[in-house]
Structure formats: C-alpha cells, structure tokens
C-alpha cells in the first residue's frame, strides 16, 4: 500500500470519527433540550430558573477560566452589577421595558468587565486572581454603601413586567421559557466562540502563552476580549436573576459567590461546554437539599469537602470523567 493510500485511509478514519462524535453531540443536545422544555411541568419553574441563571454564570466564567486559563476571583462583581442595574432601572422607571432593563444591566457589567480587564490582564497566575478579587471587593463595598441598593437589606419588589409588551413575565411558565431561550442563545454563542479561530487562539494561550506570543498573536487583546465577553454574560445572568426573583442582594456581590462559580465549573468539568451547566445543577441542588434538612448550617463545609474531593480525585469533573469513560470503553 502506497503512502498516499495510507494517508487517505487515515483521513477517512478521522472524518468518520468526527461524524460519529458530531452525531453523539446532536443526540445528546436534542435529549437535553427536550428535558428542559418539559422540566417546568415536573419541577417548580422558579427553582429551574435559578439553575439556568447560575448555569449561564458558570458558562460565562468557564469561557475565561476553562478555555483561556485566566482564574478570576472577581466574577461576582459582574453578576451583582447586572442585577442591581436592572433592578434599579425597572423599579424606578415605570416606562422602561423589561428587555431594556436587562440590556442595560448587561451593558454596565460589560463596561465594568472592560475596566477590570485593562487593570488586571497584564498580571498572570495568582497575581491576576488577587487583582480581580481586590477589584471585586471594591465593587462589593460600593454596593454596601450606596443607598440605591438598599444596603444589607437588598433591593426588593423588582417588577417583571412584560417582554416586548406581549409576554406577561409575572407568569412563571412564561418567565421560564424566556430564561431558557436566553440561556440557550448564550450557550450556543459560547459554543461558536470556542470552535471559531478566535477560540482556538484562546486555547493556545491557555496551553502555552509564550508560544502564542512567538507566533505573533497579541495575546493581551485576545484575553481582554475574552474577559469582556465573560463579564457581559455574567452580567446578563445577574440581570435575569434579579427579574426572576424580583430581588437583588449583596450575596451576589460577595466573594463567596466568586468561589461558588469556581466550584460549579470544577465539579462539572473545566474546559468543557456542558460541564459548567452540570456543575451548576449539582451545586444548586445540593445547597437546596441541605438547606431543607438538619445540615443547613453545614452547607459551606460540605461544599468545601466536595471541592477538595473534586480537585484530588476527579480533576476532570463530572463531564470530563464521563468523556474519558466513553472514549476508553466505547471508542
């Protein structure tokens, strides 16, 4: 057999494997979509919306951490800024539509993300993480001291209103499908970003930044854009969350929330598209279940234990370990 024939066979094998992988992904995505569409008829819609909002928050964080390799300890600032901005505008400007309030919250989070990125992106490793944490704490204290946020009491009674003047968002079922639509749109956006040439450069930066620089890429620009996109999606999650619960609180701005999204990403599977979604489902569910029982005061220690076990024994997370198992046993 000639060299050309061998190369042709290898190429055909690779294409066949790619088609099989794409078919599996399509089937999996179809099943998950069907489950999400039917879920509110089985479970409480507000609880499902909480999962979706945190899933979007985790997907946003994973774009920065899982695919770019930048560990931010300040993502709670974007979640809270989106929530507070949307809540304030919808509560004080009766003529403002719900979608405009959400867009405004997302825009504020985007601008804040740009400011964070310009101040921190030249730092690496633990120094980058500490700068983002310090900036996030400044935002937290701003929200504590500001009168418009309600301080420690938070912002209550945020009106849901109507979407485009047509869809009554006071109805939980309507609200759920709006949140689901926003989540799916953002998930597909991140999927497209990751699979694009830009996404490949982000992966290259994560794997070996020095080599990416040697190839002529201006890595700081790529990282700034990734940070801003991640902040925008996190702000959108916060805006949606404030409308769903009609509440914006300091809990969303606390450093603990930044740690929680890291836990969601690691448990689900860092660097995978579906991992943060599964991680958010896991963490939100375990918090809810523990809060209902005698272990309500032990939620944080238990989550800390889950974090330690994940890092030591399941570093690929739930989705990563499943993918390894499938590749090993099913080809």
PDB file of N, CA, C and O in Angstrom, residues 3 26 41 68 83 94 108 112 114 177 221 239-240 268 289 295:
ATOM      1  N   UNK A   3       2.071   5.307   0.239  1.00  0.00           N
ATOM      2  CA  UNK A   3       1.950   6.323   1.286  1.00  0.00           C
ATOM      3  C   UNK A   3       0.682   7.144   1.111  1.00  0.00           C
ATOM      4  O   UNK A   3       0.023   7.518   2.083  1.00  0.00           O
ATOM      5  N   UNK A  26     -25.184  15.744  18.795  1.00  0.00           N
ATOM      6  CA  UNK A  26     -26.503  16.154  18.332  1.00  0.00           C
ATOM      7  C   UNK A  26     -27.605  15.436  19.100  1.00  0.00           C
ATOM      8  O   UNK A  26     -28.591  16.044  19.523  1.00  0.00           O
ATOM      9  N   UNK A  41     -43.032  21.313  33.838  1.00  0.00           N
ATOM     10  CA  UNK A  41     -44.281  20.597  34.110  1.00  0.00           C
ATOM     11  C   UNK A  41     -44.078  19.522  35.184  1.00  0.00           C
ATOM     12  O   UNK A  41     -45.033  18.908  35.640  1.00  0.00           O
ATOM     13  N   UNK A  68      -9.483  29.907  28.428  1.00  0.00           N
ATOM     14  CA  UNK A  68      -8.419  30.900  28.296  1.00  0.00           C
ATOM     15  C   UNK A  68      -7.353  30.745  29.374  1.00  0.00           C
ATOM     16  O   UNK A  68      -6.234  31.234  29.217  1.00  0.00           O
ATOM     17  N   UNK A  83     -27.427  42.650  38.048  1.00  0.00           N
ATOM     18  CA  UNK A  83     -28.649  42.524  38.826  1.00  0.00           C
ATOM     19  C   UNK A  83     -29.106  43.842  39.424  1.00  0.00           C
ATOM     20  O   UNK A  83     -30.289  44.209  39.332  1.00  0.00           O
ATOM     21  N   UNK A  94     -40.903  53.449  35.401  1.00  0.00           N
ATOM     22  CA  UNK A  94     -42.041  52.596  35.050  1.00  0.00           C
ATOM     23  C   UNK A  94     -42.222  52.438  33.546  1.00  0.00           C
ATOM     24  O   UNK A  94     -42.779  51.444  33.073  1.00  0.00           O
ATOM     25  N   UNK A 108     -23.757  47.535  31.598  1.00  0.00           N
ATOM     26  CA  UNK A 108     -22.969  48.008  32.742  1.00  0.00           C
ATOM     27  C   UNK A 108     -21.933  46.955  33.145  1.00  0.00           C
ATOM     28  O   UNK A 108     -20.768  47.279  33.411  1.00  0.00           O
ATOM     29  N   UNK A 112     -17.874  47.343  33.098  1.00  0.00           N
ATOM     30  CA  UNK A 112     -17.107  47.029  34.310  1.00  0.00           C
ATOM     31  C   UNK A 112     -16.071  45.949  34.012  1.00  0.00           C
ATOM     32  O   UNK A 112     -14.938  46.009  34.500  1.00  0.00           O
ATOM     33  N   UNK A 114     -14.614  45.455  31.148  1.00  0.00           N
ATOM     34  CA  UNK A 114     -13.528  46.088  30.398  1.00  0.00           C
ATOM     35  C   UNK A 114     -12.566  46.803  31.341  1.00  0.00           C
ATOM     36  O   UNK A 114     -11.336  46.711  31.187  1.00  0.00           O
ATOM     37  N   UNK A 177     -39.576  30.055  30.117  1.00  0.00           N
ATOM     38  CA  UNK A 177     -39.195  29.852  28.725  1.00  0.00           C
ATOM     39  C   UNK A 177     -38.387  31.029  28.179  1.00  0.00           C
ATOM     40  O   UNK A 177     -37.539  30.843  27.292  1.00  0.00           O
ATOM     41  N   UNK A 221      -4.763  41.359  23.848  1.00  0.00           N
ATOM     42  CA  UNK A 221      -6.009  41.753  23.197  1.00  0.00           C
ATOM     43  C   UNK A 221      -7.017  40.597  23.219  1.00  0.00           C
ATOM     44  O   UNK A 221      -8.209  40.805  23.456  1.00  0.00           O
ATOM     45  N   UNK A 239     -28.736  39.976  35.650  1.00  0.00           N
ATOM     46  CA  UNK A 239     -29.939  40.727  35.276  1.00  0.00           C
ATOM     47  C   UNK A 239     -31.162  39.818  35.225  1.00  0.00           C
ATOM     48  O   UNK A 239     -32.235  40.161  35.738  1.00  0.00           O
ATOM     49  N   UNK A 240     -30.998  38.652  34.616  1.00  0.00           N
ATOM     50  CA  UNK A 240     -32.103  37.703  34.535  1.00  0.00           C
ATOM     51  C   UNK A 240     -32.498  37.223  35.932  1.00  0.00           C
ATOM     52  O   UNK A 240     -33.687  37.090  36.245  1.00  0.00           O
ATOM     53  N   UNK A 268     -18.352  20.373  37.482  1.00  0.00           N
ATOM     54  CA  UNK A 268     -18.943  19.949  36.219  1.00  0.00           C
ATOM     55  C   UNK A 268     -17.909  19.518  35.199  1.00  0.00           C
ATOM     56  O   UNK A 268     -18.120  18.547  34.468  1.00  0.00           O
ATOM     57  N   UNK A 289     -31.080  21.006  48.870  1.00  0.00           N
ATOM     58  CA  UNK A 289     -31.396  19.822  49.663  1.00  0.00           C
ATOM     59  C   UNK A 289     -30.851  19.931  51.085  1.00  0.00           C
ATOM     60  O   UNK A 289     -31.530  19.570  52.058  1.00  0.00           O
ATOM     61  N   UNK A 295     -28.797  19.595  58.184  1.00  0.00           N
ATOM     62  CA  UNK A 295     -27.427  20.016  57.886  1.00  0.00           C
ATOM     63  C   UNK A 295     -27.369  21.424  57.289  1.00  0.00           C
ATOM     64  O   UNK A 295     -26.382  21.790  56.659  1.00  0.00           O
TER      65      UNK A 295
END
